[in-house]
């Protein structure tokens, strides 16, 4: 297909969408203008009237990062008087509004409560058999106690709407036009919910099949656009010929070449560095060069994208510290990783803050809190974490029975608590919180010590944050941090449901997958020999997924993309030395 660049041709391409009264499908690569034209369609629909007075255009997306980006675009594009009639949300948040109000229609008690990821992890850790039907167990929790996990939101919300035509009419009249962003990433349950809403609402999907990098998520499907086409016979708009994010650059062309596995240089805005140095050193030198360029040009944003959370943490630690040989400065940056460990650590810190020195079983309470942390910090509970959690629960039982327990981990927890009683009860929330974090970091037990790092990476409790405000209110009312662990738990749940914007800086490290839906002036895609973009013994499916991921990574850049690969083991994605790829 010939590249279409003119404004006139673009207007001709999007005209069918702006005029469509039924379903429509907009596809195209990064920066092609999908969000922009969707917001134009929303503004047009609002100006023509949406029907009932409270009606809104609903904009649904897969991730909070995309919601933030769409909200920023809407602020710039939509007249101020239209913005109240645009509801931008994730599938999870929208489905939760249905569950919260109408979960009782499925037999759940009133007052449905979200199970945080940590609580889901803890629940699964107590299931007696590895072969247990997880979904059936969560359904029983929902019907018996009204507890619901994030992954069940869309399916349960769909059941409610399917079973109540009047309620479905109410929601679709409130949202007569629904935009479905990043549609390639929707799960089966989300697709069912969309299909139900489409009985009465006009649906417009936005996405790019070549950016489907969440194929590992349960319920994902490479057929998603085909499903939509077969069910709704939409008007189709192809914007793949445009690139407004990095116009005139070679970034998008490089991304396309990654997908087809054939390169046609030159790529003036893409640097590929096969590092002769230790790769972390090369990364930091590259970042310093980028920052110098920003200083000369008036500023900019840069993202370092890695294949895994573990490597993102490693990069964050190295970049944030000074080095002696060669002398390199510490650089302040942010990190977005899987945050379950940090969330679990925050709830533990809440327990430390709320415990009263006069409570007789305080050591037992802290043992139980540490056991909960170990059970909730990961969706994959390790054998050692399970065994340690079980021992801690046993120690708690002994302590409550008046027995003495002086094993290493209990003494370490007691030292943290004693230190908190002595130095973290000033009523100055932020200072007290940092004191507890410091006490954790000084522990001689690795599991306790690691909590400090997880909490610091979250950048969650800051001056003026909602958590600080709530804890300050508790202190003013009672002279203590009453219910601090519950305040932390509520804040975690709210954070997971709403915006991902917290502690953003101009330099950020995250996985390639977390960068989806974002954009930066420059991007550095970074891999190491034992943490590569393409695993060492890949299948053809692994190869396809890695190509999608690299395409997504580089096309987050507006101005320049850099790929750093180890010189002694360069990525086969770049060398095309793929003889080791096994069959499906």
Coordinates of C-alpha atoms in Angstrom, one line a residue:
X1 CA 0.0 0.0 0.0
X2 CA 1.3 3.4 -0.9
X3 CA 2.1 5.7 2.0
X4 CA -0.6 8.4 2.4
X5 CA 0.7 11.5 4.0
X6 CA -1.5 14.5 2.9
X7 CA -4.1 16.0 5.1
X8 CA -6.6 15.8 2.3
X9 CA -6.2 12.1 1.9
X10 CA -6.4 11.6 5.7
X11 CA -9.7 13.5 5.7
X12 CA -11.0 11.3 3.0
X13 CA -9.9 8.2 4.9
X14 CA -11.6 9.2 8.2
X15 CA -14.8 10.5 6.6
X16 CA -16.6 7.2 6.7
X17 CA -16.0 7.0 10.5
X18 CA -17.3 10.5 11.1
X19 CA -20.4 9.8 9.1
X20 CA -21.0 6.2 10.4
X21 CA -24.2 5.6 12.3
X22 CA -23.4 1.9 13.0
X23 CA -20.4 -0.1 14.1
X24 CA -16.9 0.9 12.8
X25 CA -13.4 -0.5 13.0
X26 CA -10.3 1.8 12.9
X27 CA -6.9 0.1 12.5
X28 CA -3.4 1.4 12.0
X29 CA 0.0 1.5 13.6
X30 CA 1.4 3.7 16.4
X31 CA 0.8 7.4 15.9
X32 CA -1.5 7.0 13.0
X33 CA -4.2 9.2 14.6
X34 CA -6.7 6.6 15.9
X35 CA -7.3 8.4 19.2
X36 CA -7.5 11.8 17.5
X37 CA -10.2 10.8 15.0
X38 CA -12.1 8.9 17.7
X39 CA -12.2 12.0 19.8
X40 CA -13.4 14.0 16.7
X41 CA -16.2 11.4 16.4
X42 CA -17.0 11.8 20.1
X43 CA -17.2 15.6 19.8
X44 CA -19.4 15.3 16.7
X45 CA -21.8 12.9 18.5
X46 CA -22.0 15.2 21.6
X47 CA -22.6 18.3 19.4
X48 CA -25.5 16.5 17.7
X49 CA -27.0 15.3 21.0
X50 CA -26.7 11.9 22.7
X51 CA -30.4 11.4 23.6
X52 CA -31.1 11.4 27.3
X53 CA -29.7 14.3 29.3
X54 CA -27.2 12.3 31.3
X55 CA -25.8 10.4 28.3
X56 CA -22.0 10.2 27.7
X57 CA -19.7 8.9 25.1
X58 CA -17.9 6.0 26.8
X59 CA -14.2 5.5 25.9
X60 CA -13.0 2.1 27.1
X61 CA -9.4 0.9 27.1
X62 CA -7.3 -2.0 28.3
X63 CA -4.9 -0.2 30.6
X64 CA -4.7 2.9 32.8
X65 CA -1.8 4.2 30.8
X66 CA -4.0 4.5 27.7
X67 CA -6.8 6.1 29.7
X68 CA -4.3 8.8 30.9
X69 CA -3.1 9.4 27.3
X70 CA -6.7 9.7 26.0
X71 CA -7.6 12.1 28.8
X72 CA -4.7 14.3 27.9
X73 CA -5.7 14.3 24.3
X74 CA -9.3 15.1 25.2
X75 CA -8.2 18.1 27.2
X76 CA -6.5 19.5 24.2
X77 CA -9.1 18.5 21.5
X78 CA -12.5 18.7 23.0
X79 CA -14.3 22.0 23.8
X80 CA -14.5 22.4 27.6
X81 CA -18.3 22.2 27.5
X82 CA -18.1 18.7 25.9
X83 CA -15.7 17.1 28.3
X84 CA -18.3 16.2 31.0
X85 CA -20.0 14.1 28.3
X86 CA -16.9 12.0 27.7
X87 CA -16.4 9.1 30.2
X88 CA -12.9 7.6 29.8
X89 CA -12.4 4.4 31.7
X90 CA -10.8 1.0 31.7
X91 CA -12.9 -2.2 31.2
X92 CA -12.2 -3.0 34.8
X93 CA -13.5 0.3 36.1
X94 CA -16.6 0.3 34.0
X95 CA -17.5 -3.3 34.9
X96 CA -16.9 -2.4 38.5
X97 CA -19.6 0.3 38.4
X98 CA -22.1 -2.4 37.2
X99 CA -21.0 -5.0 39.8
X100 CA -20.9 -2.5 42.7
X101 CA -24.5 -1.5 42.1
X102 CA -26.1 -4.7 40.8
X103 CA -24.0 -7.7 42.0
X104 CA -26.9 -8.8 44.1
X105 CA -28.7 -9.8 40.9
X106 CA -26.3 -12.7 40.7
X107 CA -26.9 -13.8 44.3
X108 CA -24.1 -11.9 45.9
X109 CA -24.6 -10.1 49.2
X110 CA -25.1 -6.4 49.0
X111 CA -21.9 -4.4 49.4
X112 CA -19.8 -6.2 46.9
X113 CA -16.1 -5.8 47.8
X114 CA -13.1 -5.9 45.5
X115 CA -10.4 -8.5 46.3
X116 CA -7.1 -6.7 45.7
X117 CA -4.5 -8.7 43.8
X118 CA -2.8 -9.4 47.1
X119 CA -6.0 -10.8 48.6
X120 CA -6.5 -12.9 45.5
X121 CA -2.9 -14.2 45.9
X122 CA -3.6 -15.0 49.5
X123 CA -6.9 -16.8 48.7
X124 CA -5.2 -19.0 46.1
X125 CA -2.3 -19.8 48.4
X126 CA -4.7 -21.4 50.8
X127 CA -6.5 -23.6 48.2
X128 CA -5.9 -27.2 49.1
X129 CA -5.1 -28.5 45.7
X130 CA -3.0 -27.3 42.8
X131 CA -5.7 -28.7 40.5
X132 CA -8.5 -26.7 42.1
X133 CA -10.9 -24.9 39.7
X134 CA -9.8 -21.4 40.4
X135 CA -12.7 -19.7 38.7
X136 CA -15.2 -21.9 40.5
X137 CA -13.6 -21.1 43.8
X138 CA -13.7 -17.3 43.1
X139 CA -17.3 -17.6 42.0
X140 CA -18.1 -19.2 45.4
X141 CA -16.4 -16.3 47.1
X142 CA -18.5 -13.9 45.2
X143 CA -21.8 -15.6 45.9
X144 CA -21.0 -16.3 49.5
X145 CA -19.3 -13.1 50.6
X146 CA -19.5 -10.7 47.7
X147 CA -15.8 -10.7 47.2
X148 CA -14.7 -10.3 43.6
X149 CA -11.3 -10.4 41.8
X150 CA -10.3 -8.1 39.0
X151 CA -10.2 -10.8 36.4
X152 CA -13.9 -11.6 37.0
X153 CA -15.2 -8.1 36.7
X154 CA -16.1 -8.2 33.0
X155 CA -17.6 -11.7 33.0
X156 CA -19.9 -11.0 36.0
X157 CA -20.9 -7.6 34.7
X158 CA -21.9 -9.2 31.4
X159 CA -24.0 -11.8 33.2
X160 CA -25.8 -9.0 35.0
X161 CA -26.6 -7.1 31.8
X162 CA -27.5 -10.3 29.8
X163 CA -29.9 -11.3 32.5
X164 CA -31.6 -7.9 32.8
X165 CA -32.8 -6.3 29.5
X166 CA -34.1 -3.2 31.3
X167 CA -30.7 -2.7 33.0
X168 CA -28.9 -3.2 29.7
X169 CA -31.2 -0.5 28.1
X170 CA -30.4 1.8 31.0
X171 CA -26.6 1.5 30.5
X172 CA -26.7 1.7 26.7
X173 CA -29.0 4.7 26.7
X174 CA -26.5 6.3 29.1
X175 CA -23.7 5.4 26.6
X176 CA -25.1 5.4 23.1
X177 CA -21.6 5.6 21.6
X178 CA -18.8 3.4 22.9
X179 CA -15.1 3.6 21.8
X180 CA -13.1 0.5 22.3
X181 CA -9.4 1.4 22.3
X182 CA -6.5 -1.1 22.0
X183 CA -9.2 -3.6 21.0
X184 CA -6.6 -6.3 20.0
X185 CA -5.9 -6.8 23.8
X186 CA -9.4 -7.5 25.0
X187 CA -10.1 -10.8 26.7
X188 CA -13.0 -13.2 26.0
X189 CA -15.0 -11.9 28.9
X190 CA -14.4 -8.3 27.8
X191 CA -15.5 -9.2 24.3
X192 CA -18.7 -10.8 25.6
X193 CA -19.4 -7.6 27.5
X194 CA -18.8 -5.5 24.4
X195 CA -21.0 -7.7 22.3
X196 CA -23.8 -7.3 24.8
X197 CA -23.5 -3.5 24.9
X198 CA -23.4 -3.5 21.1
X199 CA -27.0 -4.7 21.0
X200 CA -28.1 -1.1 21.5
X201 CA -25.0 1.1 21.6
X202 CA -22.9 2.1 18.6
X203 CA -19.4 0.5 18.9
X204 CA -16.2 1.8 17.4
X205 CA -13.0 -0.3 17.8
X206 CA -9.5 1.2 17.6
X207 CA -6.4 -0.9 17.5
X208 CA -3.5 -2.5 15.7
X209 CA -3.2 -6.3 15.3
X210 CA 0.5 -5.9 15.1
X211 CA 0.6 -4.5 18.7
X212 CA -1.0 -7.6 20.3
X213 CA 1.6 -8.2 22.9
X214 CA -0.7 -9.5 25.7
X215 CA -1.2 -12.9 24.1
X216 CA -0.1 -14.5 27.3
X217 CA -3.2 -13.1 29.2
X218 CA -5.9 -15.7 29.8
X219 CA -8.8 -15.1 27.3
X220 CA -6.7 -13.2 24.7
X221 CA -7.3 -14.0 21.1
X222 CA -5.7 -13.2 17.8
X223 CA -9.2 -13.3 16.3
X224 CA -10.5 -10.3 18.1
X225 CA -10.9 -8.0 15.1
X226 CA -12.3 -10.9 13.0
X227 CA -14.8 -11.6 15.8
X228 CA -16.0 -8.0 15.7
X229 CA -16.2 -8.0 11.9
X230 CA -18.3 -11.2 11.8
X231 CA -20.7 -10.0 14.6
X232 CA -21.2 -6.4 13.7
X233 CA -20.2 -6.0 10.0
X234 CA -18.5 -2.6 10.7
X235 CA -17.4 0.2 8.4
X236 CA -13.6 -0.3 8.2
X237 CA -11.1 2.6 8.3
X238 CA -7.4 1.8 7.6
X239 CA -5.0 4.5 8.8
X240 CA -1.8 2.5 8.5
X241 CA -0.4 4.9 5.9
X242 CA 0.0 7.8 8.4
X243 CA 2.4 8.5 11.2
X244 CA 1.7 11.7 13.2
X245 CA 3.8 10.6 16.2
X246 CA 7.2 10.6 14.4
X247 CA 6.4 12.0 10.9
X248 CA 9.1 11.8 8.4
X249 CA 11.3 9.6 10.6
X250 CA 12.4 6.0 10.1
X251 CA 11.0 4.8 13.5
X252 CA 7.7 3.4 12.2
X253 CA 9.5 1.9 9.1
X254 CA 11.9 0.1 11.4
X255 CA 9.0 -1.2 13.5
X256 CA 7.4 -2.6 10.4
X257 CA 10.7 -4.2 9.3
X258 CA 11.0 -5.9 12.7
X259 CA 7.6 -7.5 12.2
X260 CA 8.5 -8.8 8.7
X261 CA 12.0 -9.9 9.8
X262 CA 13.8 -8.0 7.0
X263 CA 15.7 -4.8 7.4
X264 CA 16.2 -2.0 4.8
X265 CA 18.6 0.6 6.3
X266 CA 19.3 3.4 6.8
X267 CA 17.3 4.2 9.9
X268 CA 18.5 7.7 10.8
X269 CA 16.3 7.9 14.0
X270 CA 17.0 4.4 15.2
X271 CA 20.4 3.4 16.8
X272 CA 21.4 -0.2 17.4
X273 CA 24.2 -0.6 19.9
X274 CA 25.9 -4.0 20.3
X275 CA 27.6 -3.2 23.6
X276 CA 31.3 -4.0 24.1
X277 CA 31.1 -2.7 27.7
X278 CA 29.1 -4.3 30.5
X279 CA 25.6 -3.5 29.1
X280 CA 24.4 -1.6 32.2
X281 CA 27.4 0.8 31.8
X282 CA 26.6 1.3 28.1
X283 CA 23.0 1.9 29.0
X284 CA 23.9 4.6 31.5
X285 CA 26.4 6.3 29.1
X286 CA 23.7 6.3 26.5
X287 CA 21.2 7.8 28.9
X288 CA 23.6 10.6 29.9
X289 CA 24.2 11.3 26.2
X290 CA 20.4 11.5 25.7
X291 CA 20.0 13.9 28.7
X292 CA 22.7 16.1 27.4
X293 CA 20.8 16.3 24.1
X294 CA 17.7 17.3 26.0
X295 CA 19.5 20.0 27.9
X296 CA 20.6 21.5 24.6
X297 CA 17.2 21.2 23.0
X298 CA 15.0 22.4 25.8
X299 CA 14.0 19.2 27.5
X300 CA 12.3 15.9 26.7
X301 CA 11.2 12.5 28.1
X302 CA 12.9 9.2 27.8
X303 CA 11.7 5.6 28.6
X304 CA 14.0 2.7 29.2
X305 CA 12.1 -0.5 28.2
X306 CA 13.1 -4.0 29.3
X307 CA 11.9 -7.5 28.6
X308 CA 11.1 -8.3 32.2
X309 CA 10.2 -6.7 35.6
X310 CA 13.4 -8.1 37.1
X311 CA 15.6 -6.4 34.6
X312 CA 13.6 -3.1 35.0
X313 CA 14.4 -3.3 38.8
X314 CA 18.1 -4.0 38.0
X315 CA 18.2 -1.0 35.7
X316 CA 16.4 1.2 38.2
X317 CA 18.9 0.4 40.9
X318 CA 22.0 0.9 38.7
X319 CA 20.8 4.2 37.1
X320 CA 19.7 5.6 40.5
X321 CA 23.2 5.0 42.1
X322 CA 26.5 6.7 41.5
X323 CA 29.4 4.6 40.1
X324 CA 33.1 5.0 40.8
X325 CA 34.8 3.3 37.9
X326 CA 34.2 5.2 35.7
X327 CA 32.7 7.9 37.8
X328 CA 29.1 8.3 36.9
X329 CA 26.4 10.4 38.7
X330 CA 23.2 9.0 40.3
X331 CA 20.3 9.8 38.1
X332 CA 16.8 10.3 39.5
X333 CA 14.2 8.3 37.7
X334 CA 10.8 6.5 38.1
X335 CA 9.9 2.9 37.6
X336 CA 6.7 1.2 36.6
X337 CA 6.8 -2.5 37.2
X338 CA 4.5 -5.2 38.5
X339 CA 3.7 -3.8 41.9
X340 CA 2.2 -6.6 43.9
X341 CA 5.3 -6.9 46.1
X342 CA 5.1 -3.2 46.9
X343 CA 1.4 -3.3 47.5
X344 CA 1.9 -6.2 50.0
X345 CA 4.8 -4.3 51.6
X346 CA 2.6 -1.2 52.1
X347 CA -0.1 -3.2 53.9
X348 CA 2.6 -4.7 56.2
X349 CA 3.9 -1.2 56.9
X350 CA 0.4 -0.1 57.7
X351 CA 0.2 -2.9 60.3
X352 CA 3.5 -1.8 61.9
X353 CA 2.1 1.8 62.1
X354 CA -1.2 0.9 63.6
X355 CA 0.0 -1.6 66.3
X356 CA -0.4 -0.4 69.8
X357 CA 2.5 -1.0 72.2
X358 CA 0.1 -2.1 74.9
X359 CA -1.4 -4.9 72.9
X360 CA -0.3 -8.2 74.4
X361 CA -0.2 -10.2 71.2
X362 CA 1.5 -7.6 69.1
X363 CA 4.4 -10.0 68.1
X364 CA 1.8 -12.6 67.0
X365 CA -0.1 -10.0 64.9
X366 CA 3.2 -9.0 63.2
X367 CA 4.0 -12.7 62.5
X368 CA 0.6 -13.0 60.8
X369 CA 1.1 -9.8 58.9
X370 CA 4.5 -11.1 57.6
X371 CA 2.9 -14.4 56.6
X372 CA 0.2 -12.4 54.7
X373 CA 2.9 -10.4 53.0
X374 CA 4.6 -13.6 51.8
X375 CA 1.3 -15.1 50.6
X376 CA 0.2 -11.9 48.8
X377 CA 3.4 -10.5 47.1
X378 CA 3.1 -12.6 44.0
X379 CA 0.6 -14.5 41.9
X380 CA 3.0 -17.4 41.9
X381 CA 3.7 -18.4 45.4
X382 CA 7.1 -20.1 45.7
X383 CA 7.5 -23.2 47.8
X384 CA 9.9 -21.4 50.2
X385 CA 7.5 -18.5 50.7
X386 CA 4.6 -20.9 51.4
X387 CA 6.7 -22.8 53.9
X388 CA 7.9 -19.6 55.6
X389 CA 4.4 -18.2 55.8
X390 CA 3.2 -21.5 57.4
X391 CA 5.9 -21.3 60.0
X392 CA 5.1 -17.7 60.8
X393 CA 1.5 -18.6 61.3
X394 CA 2.6 -21.4 63.6
X395 CA 4.8 -18.9 65.6
X396 CA 1.8 -16.6 65.9
X397 CA -0.2 -19.4 67.4
X398 CA 2.5 -20.2 69.9
X399 CA 3.0 -16.6 70.9
X400 CA -0.7 -16.2 71.6
X401 CA -0.5 -19.3 73.8
X402 CA 2.1 -17.6 75.9
X403 CA 5.1 -19.5 74.6
X404 CA 8.5 -18.0 73.8
X405 CA 9.6 -17.8 70.2
X406 CA 13.1 -16.5 69.5
X407 CA 13.8 -17.7 66.0
X408 CA 15.7 -15.3 63.6
X409 CA 12.7 -13.9 61.6
X410 CA 10.6 -13.3 64.7
X411 CA 13.4 -11.4 66.4
X412 CA 13.9 -9.4 63.2
X413 CA 10.2 -8.5 63.2
X414 CA 10.3 -7.6 66.9
X415 CA 13.2 -5.3 66.2
X416 CA 11.3 -3.5 63.5
X417 CA 8.2 -3.1 65.7
X418 CA 10.3 -1.9 68.7
X419 CA 12.1 0.6 66.5
X420 CA 8.7 1.9 65.2
X421 CA 7.4 2.3 68.7
X422 CA 10.4 4.3 69.6
X423 CA 10.8 6.5 66.5
X424 CA 7.8 6.3 64.2
X425 CA 5.0 7.7 66.4
X426 CA 5.5 11.4 65.9
X427 CA 2.3 12.1 64.1
X428 CA 4.2 13.4 61.1
X429 CA 3.0 10.8 58.6
X430 CA 5.6 11.0 55.9
X431 CA 8.5 11.0 58.4
X432 CA 7.0 8.0 60.3
X433 CA 6.4 6.1 57.1
X434 CA 10.0 6.6 56.0
X435 CA 11.3 5.6 59.4
X436 CA 9.5 2.2 59.1
X437 CA 10.9 1.8 55.6
X438 CA 14.4 2.5 57.0
X439 CA 13.9 0.0 59.8
X440 CA 12.9 -2.7 57.3
X441 CA 15.9 -1.9 55.1
X442 CA 18.2 -2.4 58.1
X443 CA 16.9 -5.9 58.9
X444 CA 19.2 -8.9 58.8
X445 CA 16.4 -11.1 57.3
X446 CA 16.3 -10.8 53.5
X447 CA 12.5 -11.1 53.2
X448 CA 12.0 -8.3 55.6
X449 CA 14.8 -6.2 54.1
X450 CA 13.4 -6.5 50.5
X451 CA 10.1 -4.9 51.6
X452 CA 11.8 -1.6 51.9
X453 CA 13.0 -1.6 48.3
X454 CA 9.5 -2.6 47.0
X455 CA 7.9 0.2 49.0
X456 CA 10.4 2.8 47.8
X457 CA 9.9 1.8 44.1
X458 CA 6.2 2.5 44.4
X459 CA 6.6 6.1 45.4
X460 CA 3.1 5.7 46.9
X461 CA 3.2 7.5 50.2
X462 CA 4.3 11.0 49.5
X463 CA 3.7 14.5 51.0
X464 CA 0.1 15.5 50.1
X465 CA -0.9 12.1 48.9
X466 CA -4.3 10.6 49.7
X467 CA -2.6 8.0 52.0
X468 CA -0.8 10.7 54.0
X469 CA -4.1 12.7 54.3
X470 CA -6.0 9.7 55.6
X471 CA -3.3 8.7 58.0
X472 CA -3.0 12.2 59.3
X473 CA -6.8 12.3 59.9
X474 CA -6.6 9.1 61.9
X475 CA -3.8 10.5 64.0
X476 CA -5.6 13.8 64.7
X477 CA -8.7 11.9 65.7
X478 CA -7.1 9.2 67.9
X479 CA -3.5 10.1 68.5
X480 CA -2.6 6.8 66.7
X481 CA -2.5 5.4 63.2
X482 CA -5.8 3.5 63.7
X483 CA -6.7 1.2 60.7
X484 CA -3.5 2.1 58.9
X485 CA -3.4 -1.3 57.2
X486 CA -7.0 -0.9 55.9
X487 CA -6.2 2.7 54.7
X488 CA -3.2 1.2 52.8
X489 CA -5.4 -1.6 51.4
X490 CA -8.1 0.8 50.2
X491 CA -5.5 3.1 48.6
X492 CA -4.0 0.1 46.7
X493 CA -7.4 -0.9 45.3
X494 CA -8.3 2.6 44.3
X495 CA -4.9 3.0 42.6
X496 CA -5.4 -0.2 40.6
X497 CA -8.8 0.9 39.4
X498 CA -8.0 4.5 38.5
X499 CA -5.1 6.4 37.0
X500 CA -1.6 5.0 36.6
X501 CA -0.1 8.5 36.9
X502 CA 1.8 8.6 40.1
X503 CA 5.4 9.9 40.5
X504 CA 5.9 10.3 36.8
X505 CA 9.2 11.8 35.9
X506 CA 10.9 12.6 32.6
X507 CA 13.0 9.5 32.9
X508 CA 11.2 6.2 33.5
X509 CA 12.0 2.5 33.3
X510 CA 9.4 -0.2 32.7
X511 CA 8.8 -3.3 30.7
X512 CA 7.9 -3.1 27.0
X513 CA 4.4 -4.3 27.8
X514 CA 3.8 -1.5 30.3
X515 CA 4.8 1.0 27.7
X516 CA 1.8 0.1 25.6
X517 CA -0.3 3.2 24.9
X518 CA 2.4 5.6 26.0
X519 CA 4.7 7.9 24.1
X520 CA 8.0 9.5 24.8
X521 CA 10.5 11.8 23.0
X522 CA 13.1 9.0 23.1
X523 CA 13.0 5.3 23.9
X524 CA 15.9 3.0 24.9
X525 CA 15.0 -0.7 24.5
X526 CA 17.5 -2.6 26.7
X527 CA 18.2 -6.3 27.0
X528 CA 20.9 -8.5 28.5
X529 CA 22.2 -11.9 27.5
X530 CA 20.3 -13.8 30.2
X531 CA 17.3 -11.5 30.1
X532 CA 16.7 -11.1 26.3
X533 CA 13.8 -9.9 24.2
X534 CA 13.7 -13.4 22.6
X535 CA 14.2 -16.3 24.9
X536 CA 17.2 -18.6 24.3
X537 CA 15.1 -21.6 23.1
X538 CA 12.2 -20.0 21.4
X539 CA 9.3 -21.4 19.4
X540 CA 7.9 -19.6 16.3
X541 CA 5.1 -18.2 18.6
X542 CA 7.8 -16.8 20.9
X543 CA 9.5 -15.2 17.9
X544 CA 6.2 -13.6 16.8
X545 CA 5.6 -12.3 20.3
X546 CA 9.1 -10.9 20.6
X547 CA 8.8 -9.1 17.2
X548 CA 5.5 -7.6 18.3
X549 CA 7.1 -6.4 21.6
X550 CA 10.1 -4.8 19.9
X551 CA 7.8 -3.1 17.4
X552 CA 5.7 -1.7 20.2
X553 CA 8.8 -0.6 22.1
X554 CA 10.5 1.4 19.4
X555 CA 7.3 3.0 18.1
X556 CA 6.7 4.6 21.6
X557 CA 9.4 7.1 20.4
X558 CA 8.6 10.5 18.8
X559 CA 12.1 11.5 18.0
X560 CA 14.6 8.6 18.5
X561 CA 14.7 5.0 19.4
X562 CA 17.9 3.2 20.7
X563 CA 18.3 -0.6 21.1
X564 CA 21.1 -1.9 23.3
X565 CA 22.0 -5.5 22.9
X566 CA 25.0 -7.4 24.3
X567 CA 27.9 -7.5 21.8
X568 CA 28.8 -11.1 22.7
X569 CA 25.2 -12.3 22.2
X570 CA 23.3 -9.8 20.1
X571 CA 19.6 -10.3 19.7
X572 CA 18.7 -12.7 16.9
X573 CA 15.8 -10.3 16.2
X574 CA 18.4 -7.9 14.9
X575 CA 20.9 -10.3 13.4
X576 CA 18.2 -12.5 11.9
X577 CA 20.2 -15.5 13.0
X578 CA 17.1 -17.6 13.8
X579 CA 18.1 -21.1 13.1
X580 CA 17.5 -22.0 16.7
X581 CA 13.8 -21.3 16.6
X582 CA 11.8 -24.5 17.1
X583 CA 8.5 -25.3 15.5
X584 CA 5.2 -24.7 17.2

